[in-house]
Amino acid sequence: MGRKPCCAKEGLNRGAWTAAEDKILTEYIKIHGEGKWRHLPKRAGLKRCGKSCRLRWLNYLRPDIKRGNITDDEEDLIIRLHTLLGNRWSLIAGRLPGRTDNEIKNYWNTNIGKRLQNGNSKFFTTSNGVEPGSSSLAGQDSDPDPEFDIKPPQKTAAPCPIPPKATRCTNVILSQELQPRNHTNVTCDDEETMDAPPFVDSEGIVTNNLLDFMVDFEIDEGVFSDLLNTDIPEPSCFENKVVAVEEADSSAASTSDEQGCYYHLSPPTISNNETCLNNVSDDSILHSPEDFQSMSALMETMNSIGFEIF
DNA sequence: AATGAACTCAACCGCTCGGAA
DNA sequence: ATTCCGAGCGGTTGAGTTCAT
């Protein structure tokens, strides 16, 4: 016996909204504001469930909704953020003013996802600037260029560096050569870093290399999604160099508190030394378009929240 | 022109989370 | 500590539209 659908009540309208219903809902929200969705239909005189009203308002009627095609810039940003965040559409939508999570989700599923399945995207570029599989968007059916054997983000099983739900981000590793100044949310923890667990890369290979040139910071009570939306008042206080984000092996965390929520901002490759960091924008250190994809996505995101990237 | 396939996207569904009681 | 409820999220559905034959 499953749960009753919220619109199961007899007499409620379902399906496409009429112009009249839109008008009623818009007028009501203009006067009374958003919220109390469950009671809204009755009070507004709509034969809809609250959930349906909420969705209609958020995805279609809101005045700040941006209509029209997704621009190239927006698409690039969607791809970058998806690389970073996975299918967290609302979070992605939050970075694209006027776009809704539903719209982005649909766009991804019908455009970008499909294109990536063919190993082809405007976003991925080679070191010489040539578009991988540059057969263009129109050439969706063409075979992917083996040189750019991009593994597209899987619909469900992709090992996204960020888990599906917002997770506390307890540790951020930044470049050592630049010391942070005081900030309310960030504390430097050099001593602990020296005793920090070895870095474990995505292949499960343990190395201490990163600790040679990384400093560990703790973000108190930080949640990664919050971090992405944070307005950092004094970006210069960080003066850091962030390269990429990678989930460390949670089993390497020293306390149970840290397990399952332990992240490193790290270079895309762990085999290089400090020069890797300094030359991170040099494509030569990137081993695959995938590296470029994830790194660029992170760089842009971190840059947008005030981190200095080089 | 007719028809079926493919595509798009608004809407729905089930689930989770967080706050209030 | 537990339960309830409102709200929000991501996955899925299906009606309408466009495209190909």
CSV table of C-alpha atoms (C1' of nucleotides) in Angstrom, one decimal:
chain,number,residue,atom,x,y,z
A,1,MET,CA,0.0,0.0,0.0
A,2,GLY,CA,1.8,3.0,-1.2
A,3,ARG,CA,1.6,6.5,-0.1
A,4,LYS,CA,-1.3,8.5,-1.6
A,5,PRO,CA,-0.2,11.0,-4.2
A,6,CYS,CA,-0.7,14.5,-3.0
A,7,CYS,CA,-3.0,15.2,-5.9
A,8,ALA,CA,-5.1,12.1,-5.4
A,9,LYS,CA,-7.9,14.0,-3.9
A,10,GLU,CA,-10.9,13.9,-6.2
A,11,GLY,CA,-11.9,17.0,-8.0
A,12,LEU,CA,-8.4,18.4,-8.3
A,13,ASN,CA,-7.1,19.4,-11.7
A,14,ARG,CA,-4.0,17.8,-13.1
A,15,GLY,CA,-1.9,18.2,-16.2
A,16,ALA,CA,-1.2,21.4,-18.0
A,17,TRP,CA,-2.1,24.6,-16.4
A,18,THR,CA,-4.6,27.0,-18.0
A,19,ALA,CA,-4.0,30.7,-18.5
A,20,ALA,CA,-6.8,31.3,-16.0
A,21,GLU,CA,-5.2,29.2,-13.3
A,22,ASP,CA,-1.9,30.9,-13.9
A,23,LYS,CA,-3.5,34.3,-13.4
A,24,ILE,CA,-5.1,33.2,-10.2
A,25,LEU,CA,-1.9,31.8,-8.8
A,26,THR,CA,0.1,34.8,-9.9
A,27,GLU,CA,-2.3,37.3,-8.4
A,28,TYR,CA,-2.5,35.3,-5.1
A,29,ILE,CA,1.2,35.2,-4.7
A,30,LYS,CA,1.6,38.8,-5.6
A,31,ILE,CA,-0.6,39.7,-2.7
A,32,HIS,CA,0.2,37.0,-0.1
A,33,GLY,CA,3.7,36.0,-1.1
A,34,GLU,CA,5.2,32.5,-1.5
A,35,GLY,CA,4.9,29.7,1.0
A,36,LYS,CA,2.1,27.8,2.8
A,37,TRP,CA,1.7,25.9,-0.4
A,38,ARG,CA,-0.6,23.3,1.1
A,39,HIS,CA,-3.2,25.9,2.0
A,40,LEU,CA,-2.6,28.1,-1.0
A,41,PRO,CA,-5.0,26.3,-3.5
A,42,LYS,CA,-8.0,26.5,-1.2
A,43,ARG,CA,-7.3,30.1,-0.3
A,44,ALA,CA,-6.7,31.1,-3.8
A,45,GLY,CA,-9.6,29.1,-5.2
A,46,LEU,CA,-7.5,26.8,-7.3
A,47,LYS,CA,-8.4,23.1,-7.8
A,48,ARG,CA,-4.8,22.1,-7.6
A,49,CYS,CA,-2.6,20.6,-5.0
A,50,GLY,CA,-0.1,22.8,-3.2
A,51,LYS,CA,2.8,20.9,-4.6
A,52,SER,CA,1.6,21.6,-8.2
A,53,CYS,CA,1.1,25.3,-7.4
A,54,ARG,CA,4.6,25.5,-6.0
A,55,LEU,CA,6.1,23.8,-9.0
A,56,ARG,CA,4.1,26.0,-11.5
A,57,TRP,CA,5.2,29.1,-9.7
A,58,LEU,CA,8.9,28.2,-9.3
A,59,ASN,CA,9.4,26.8,-12.8
A,60,TYR,CA,7.2,29.0,-14.9
A,61,LEU,CA,5.4,31.9,-13.4
A,62,ARG,CA,8.1,33.6,-11.3
A,63,PRO,CA,8.8,37.0,-12.7
A,64,ASP,CA,12.6,36.5,-12.6
A,65,ILE,CA,12.5,33.4,-14.8
A,66,LYS,CA,14.7,33.8,-17.8
A,67,ARG,CA,13.1,32.7,-21.0
A,68,GLY,CA,14.8,31.6,-24.2
A,69,ASN,CA,17.6,29.3,-25.2
A,70,ILE,CA,20.5,28.5,-23.0
A,71,THR,CA,23.5,30.5,-24.1
A,72,ASP,CA,26.9,29.0,-24.9
A,73,ASP,CA,28.2,30.6,-21.7
A,74,GLU,CA,25.4,29.2,-19.6
A,75,GLU,CA,26.0,25.8,-21.2
A,76,ASP,CA,29.7,25.9,-20.4
A,77,LEU,CA,28.9,26.8,-16.8
A,78,ILE,CA,26.3,24.0,-16.5
A,79,ILE,CA,28.9,21.5,-17.7
A,80,ARG,CA,31.5,22.8,-15.3
A,81,LEU,CA,29.2,22.8,-12.4
A,82,HIS,CA,27.8,19.4,-13.2
A,83,THR,CA,31.3,18.1,-13.3
A,84,LEU,CA,31.8,19.5,-9.8
A,85,LEU,CA,28.4,18.9,-8.3
A,86,GLY,CA,26.8,16.0,-10.2
A,87,ASN,CA,23.1,15.9,-10.6
A,88,ARG,CA,22.4,18.6,-8.0
A,89,TRP,CA,20.3,20.6,-10.3
A,90,SER,CA,19.0,23.1,-7.8
A,91,LEU,CA,22.5,23.9,-6.8
A,92,ILE,CA,23.5,24.3,-10.4
A,93,ALA,CA,20.5,26.4,-11.1
A,94,GLY,CA,21.4,28.6,-8.2
A,95,ARG,CA,24.5,29.7,-10.1
A,96,LEU,CA,22.5,30.6,-13.2
A,97,PRO,CA,20.2,33.5,-12.5
A,98,GLY,CA,16.8,33.1,-13.9
A,99,ARG,CA,17.1,29.4,-14.8
A,100,THR,CA,15.3,26.7,-12.9
A,101,ASP,CA,16.5,23.3,-11.8
A,102,ASN,CA,13.9,21.7,-13.9
A,103,GLU,CA,15.0,23.6,-17.0
A,104,ILE,CA,18.7,22.8,-16.4
A,105,LYS,CA,17.9,19.1,-15.7
A,106,ASN,CA,15.8,18.9,-18.9
A,107,TYR,CA,18.5,20.7,-20.9
A,108,TRP,CA,21.2,18.4,-19.6
A,109,ASN,CA,19.2,15.3,-20.4
A,110,THR,CA,18.2,16.3,-23.8
A,111,ASN,CA,21.3,18.2,-25.0
A,112,ILE,CA,24.5,18.0,-23.0
A,113,GLY,CA,24.2,14.5,-21.7
A,114,LYS,CA,23.4,13.2,-25.1
A,115,ARG,CA,26.3,15.0,-26.6
A,116,LEU,CA,28.7,13.8,-24.0
A,117,GLN,CA,27.5,10.3,-24.6
A,118,ASN,CA,28.9,10.8,-28.1
A,119,GLY,CA,32.1,12.0,-26.6
A,120,ASN,CA,31.6,15.4,-28.0
A,121,SER,CA,31.3,18.8,-26.3
A,122,LYS,CA,32.0,22.4,-27.0
A,123,PHE,CA,33.4,22.6,-23.6
A,124,PHE,CA,36.3,20.2,-24.0
A,125,THR,CA,39.2,21.8,-25.8
A,126,THR,CA,42.6,20.5,-26.5
A,127,SER,CA,45.8,22.2,-25.6
A,128,ASN,CA,46.0,23.7,-29.1
A,129,GLY,CA,42.5,25.0,-28.8
A,130,VAL,CA,41.1,22.5,-31.2
A,131,GLU,CA,37.7,21.3,-30.3
A,132,PRO,CA,37.7,17.6,-29.6
A,133,GLY,CA,35.6,15.8,-32.0
A,134,SER,CA,35.1,19.2,-33.7
A,135,SER,CA,32.5,17.8,-36.0
A,136,SER,CA,30.3,20.4,-34.2
A,137,LEU,CA,27.1,20.0,-32.4
A,138,ALA,CA,25.3,19.2,-35.5
A,139,GLY,CA,27.5,16.2,-35.9
A,140,GLN,CA,26.1,14.4,-32.9
A,141,ASP,CA,26.0,11.1,-34.7
A,142,SER,CA,29.6,11.1,-35.7
A,143,ASP,CA,31.9,8.8,-34.0
A,144,PRO,CA,33.8,10.2,-31.0
A,145,ASP,CA,37.4,11.0,-31.7
A,146,PRO,CA,39.4,8.3,-30.0
A,147,GLU,CA,42.0,10.9,-29.0
A,148,PHE,CA,39.3,12.4,-26.8
A,149,ASP,CA,37.8,9.4,-25.2
A,150,ILE,CA,35.8,11.4,-22.7
A,151,LYS,CA,33.9,9.4,-20.2
A,152,PRO,CA,30.7,11.3,-19.8
A,153,PRO,CA,29.3,11.8,-16.4
A,154,GLN,CA,27.1,8.8,-15.8
A,155,LYS,CA,23.5,9.4,-15.1
A,156,THR,CA,23.6,7.7,-11.7
A,157,ALA,CA,26.7,5.9,-11.0
A,158,ALA,CA,29.2,8.6,-11.7
A,159,PRO,CA,31.8,8.8,-8.9
A,160,CYS,CA,31.3,12.5,-8.5
A,161,PRO,CA,33.8,14.2,-6.2
A,162,ILE,CA,31.0,15.7,-4.3
A,163,PRO,CA,28.4,13.3,-2.9
A,164,PRO,CA,24.8,13.6,-4.0
A,165,LYS,CA,23.8,15.4,-0.9
A,166,ALA,CA,25.5,18.4,0.6
A,167,THR,CA,28.2,17.2,2.9
A,168,ARG,CA,30.2,19.0,5.5
A,169,CYS,CA,33.6,20.0,4.1
A,170,THR,CA,36.0,19.8,7.0
A,171,ASN,CA,39.3,20.1,5.3
A,172,VAL,CA,40.5,22.1,2.4
A,173,ILE,CA,44.0,21.8,1.3
A,174,LEU,CA,45.6,24.8,-0.2
A,175,SER,CA,48.9,25.8,-1.6
A,176,GLN,CA,51.5,26.1,1.1
A,177,GLU,CA,53.5,29.0,-0.2
A,178,LEU,CA,50.8,31.5,0.5
A,179,GLN,CA,49.8,31.8,4.1
A,180,PRO,CA,46.2,32.7,4.9
A,181,ARG,CA,45.3,35.6,7.1
A,182,ASN,CA,42.6,35.5,9.7
A,183,HIS,CA,39.2,34.7,8.6
A,184,THR,CA,36.2,33.9,10.7
A,185,ASN,CA,35.5,30.6,9.1
A,186,VAL,CA,38.9,29.3,8.3
A,187,THR,CA,41.7,28.3,10.6
A,188,CYS,CA,45.1,27.2,9.6
A,189,ASP,CA,46.2,23.9,11.0
A,190,ASP,CA,49.8,23.5,10.0
A,191,GLU,CA,50.9,21.2,12.8
A,192,GLU,CA,48.1,18.8,12.2
A,193,THR,CA,48.9,18.7,8.6
A,194,MET,CA,52.3,17.3,9.3
A,195,ASP,CA,50.6,14.4,10.9
A,196,ALA,CA,47.8,14.2,8.5
A,197,PRO,CA,46.9,10.9,6.9
A,198,PRO,CA,48.5,10.2,3.6
A,199,PHE,CA,46.7,11.4,0.5
A,200,VAL,CA,44.9,8.6,-1.3
A,201,ASP,CA,44.2,9.2,-4.9
A,202,SER,CA,41.2,8.0,-6.9
A,203,GLU,CA,43.1,4.9,-7.9
A,204,GLY,CA,43.6,4.1,-4.2
A,205,ILE,CA,47.4,4.9,-4.4
A,206,VAL,CA,48.7,6.3,-1.2
A,207,THR,CA,51.2,9.1,-1.3
A,208,ASN,CA,52.7,11.7,1.0
A,209,ASN,CA,53.7,13.9,-1.9
A,210,LEU,CA,50.9,16.3,-1.5
A,211,LEU,CA,51.8,17.0,2.1
A,212,ASP,CA,55.1,18.4,0.9
A,213,PHE,CA,53.5,21.4,-0.6
A,214,MET,CA,50.0,21.6,0.8
A,215,VAL,CA,48.6,23.2,3.9
A,216,ASP,CA,45.5,21.9,5.6
A,217,PHE,CA,42.8,24.3,6.6
A,218,GLU,CA,39.7,23.6,8.4
A,219,ILE,CA,36.4,25.2,7.5
A,220,ASP,CA,34.3,25.2,10.6
A,221,GLU,CA,30.9,23.8,10.2
A,222,GLY,CA,31.3,24.5,6.5
A,223,VAL,CA,29.0,22.8,4.0
A,224,PHE,CA,30.3,22.6,0.5
A,225,SER,CA,27.1,23.9,-1.0
A,226,ASP,CA,27.3,26.8,1.4
A,227,LEU,CA,30.9,27.3,0.4
A,228,LEU,CA,29.8,27.6,-3.2
A,229,ASN,CA,27.3,30.3,-2.3
A,230,THR,CA,29.4,32.2,0.2
A,231,ASP,CA,30.2,35.8,-0.3
A,232,ILE,CA,33.7,36.0,1.0
A,233,PRO,CA,34.1,39.6,2.2
A,234,GLU,CA,37.8,39.7,1.8
A,235,PRO,CA,39.0,37.4,-0.9
A,236,SER,CA,42.5,38.6,-0.5
A,237,CYS,CA,42.7,37.0,2.9
A,238,PHE,CA,43.0,33.7,1.3
A,239,GLU,CA,45.5,34.3,-1.4
A,240,ASN,CA,45.4,30.7,-2.1
A,241,LYS,CA,45.9,28.6,-5.1
A,242,VAL,CA,43.3,25.9,-5.6
A,243,VAL,CA,43.6,23.4,-8.3
A,244,ALA,CA,41.1,20.6,-8.1
A,245,VAL,CA,38.8,18.9,-5.7
A,246,GLU,CA,39.1,15.2,-5.0
A,247,GLU,CA,37.6,13.0,-2.4
A,248,ALA,CA,40.1,11.5,-0.1
A,249,ASP,CA,39.7,8.0,1.1
A,250,SER,CA,37.5,8.5,4.1
A,251,SER,CA,39.1,5.5,5.8
A,252,ALA,CA,42.3,7.6,5.9
A,253,ALA,CA,40.6,10.1,8.1
A,254,SER,CA,42.0,10.1,11.6
A,255,THR,CA,38.8,10.4,13.5
A,256,SER,CA,35.3,9.0,13.0
A,257,ASP,CA,34.0,12.5,12.7
A,258,GLU,CA,36.1,13.1,9.6
A,259,GLN,CA,35.1,9.9,7.9
A,260,GLY,CA,32.8,10.3,5.0
A,261,CYS,CA,33.3,14.0,4.9
A,262,TYR,CA,36.9,14.5,4.1
A,263,TYR,CA,37.9,16.4,1.0
A,264,HIS,CA,41.0,17.6,-0.5
A,265,LEU,CA,41.5,20.4,-3.0
A,266,SER,CA,44.3,18.9,-4.9
A,267,PRO,CA,46.0,18.9,-8.2
A,268,PRO,CA,44.6,16.7,-10.9
A,269,THR,CA,47.7,14.6,-10.8
A,270,ILE,CA,49.6,13.6,-7.7
A,271,SER,CA,52.7,12.4,-9.3
A,272,ASN,CA,54.3,15.9,-9.7
A,273,ASN,CA,55.8,18.1,-7.2
A,274,GLU,CA,55.3,21.8,-6.5
A,275,THR,CA,55.9,22.8,-10.1
A,276,CYS,CA,52.7,21.0,-10.9
A,277,LEU,CA,50.9,23.6,-8.8
A,278,ASN,CA,52.7,26.5,-10.3
A,279,ASN,CA,52.1,25.4,-13.8
A,280,VAL,CA,48.7,24.2,-13.3
A,281,SER,CA,47.3,26.3,-16.2
A,282,ASP,CA,49.7,24.6,-18.5
A,283,ASP,CA,47.9,21.9,-20.4
A,284,SER,CA,51.0,19.9,-20.5
A,285,ILE,CA,50.4,18.6,-17.0
A,286,LEU,CA,46.9,17.5,-17.8
A,287,HIS,CA,46.8,13.9,-18.6
A,288,SER,CA,43.4,13.8,-20.2
A,289,PRO,CA,40.5,16.0,-21.2
A,290,GLU,CA,38.8,14.7,-18.1
A,291,ASP,CA,41.5,16.3,-16.0
A,292,PHE,CA,41.0,19.5,-17.8
A,293,GLN,CA,37.2,19.3,-17.3
A,294,SER,CA,37.2,18.8,-13.6
A,295,MET,CA,40.0,21.2,-12.9
A,296,SER,CA,38.5,24.0,-15.0
A,297,ALA,CA,35.2,23.5,-13.4
A,298,LEU,CA,36.6,23.8,-10.0
A,299,MET,CA,38.9,26.7,-10.9
A,300,GLU,CA,36.0,28.7,-12.2
A,301,THR,CA,33.8,27.9,-9.2
A,302,MET,CA,36.4,28.7,-6.7
A,303,ASN,CA,37.3,31.9,-8.6
A,304,SER,CA,33.7,32.9,-8.6
A,305,ILE,CA,33.6,32.8,-4.8
A,306,GLY,CA,36.7,34.8,-4.4
A,307,PHE,CA,39.6,32.4,-4.5
A,308,GLU,CA,42.5,33.6,-6.4
A,309,ILE,CA,43.4,31.1,-9.1
A,310,PHE,CA,46.5,31.0,-11.2
B,1,DA,C1',-0.2,14.3,-47.1
B,2,DA,C1',0.1,10.6,-43.8
B,3,DT,C1',2.3,8.2,-40.3
B,4,DG,C1',5.4,6.7,-37.0
B,5,DA,C1',9.7,7.8,-34.5
B,6,DA,C1',12.2,11.0,-31.9
B,7,DC,C1',12.4,14.8,-29.2
B,8,DT,C1',11.1,18.4,-25.7
B,9,DC,C1',9.7,20.0,-21.5
B,10,DA,C1',6.0,20.9,-18.1
B,11,DA,C1',4.2,18.3,-14.6
B,12,DC,C1',4.0,14.5,-11.4
B,13,DC,C1',5.8,11.2,-8.0
B,14,DG,C1',8.3,9.5,-4.2
B,15,DC,C1',11.6,10.5,-1.1
B,16,DT,C1',14.3,13.2,2.2
B,17,DC,C1',15.2,16.9,5.3
B,18,DG,C1',14.5,20.3,8.8
B,19,DG,C1',11.8,22.7,12.0
B,20,DA,C1',7.9,22.9,15.1
B,21,DA,C1',4.9,20.7,18.3
C,1,DA,C1',13.2,11.7,21.8
C,2,DT,C1',9.6,11.3,18.7
C,3,DT,C1',6.1,12.5,15.5
C,4,DC,C1',4.1,15.4,12.1
C,5,DC,C1',4.1,18.5,8.4
C,6,DG,C1',5.8,21.8,5.0
C,7,DA,C1',9.1,22.3,1.7
C,8,DG,C1',12.4,21.0,-1.6
C,9,DC,C1',14.9,17.8,-4.6
C,10,DG,C1',15.9,14.6,-8.3
C,11,DG,C1',14.0,11.0,-11.3
C,12,DT,C1',10.4,9.8,-14.3
C,13,DT,C1',6.4,10.3,-17.2
C,14,DG,C1',3.6,11.5,-21.0
C,15,DA,C1',1.3,15.0,-24.0
C,16,DG,C1',2.4,17.9,-27.5
C,17,DT,C1',5.6,19.0,-31.2
C,18,DT,C1',8.9,18.3,-34.7
C,19,DC,C1',11.3,15.4,-37.9
C,20,DA,C1',12.1,11.7,-41.1
C,21,DT,C1',10.4,8.6,-44.3
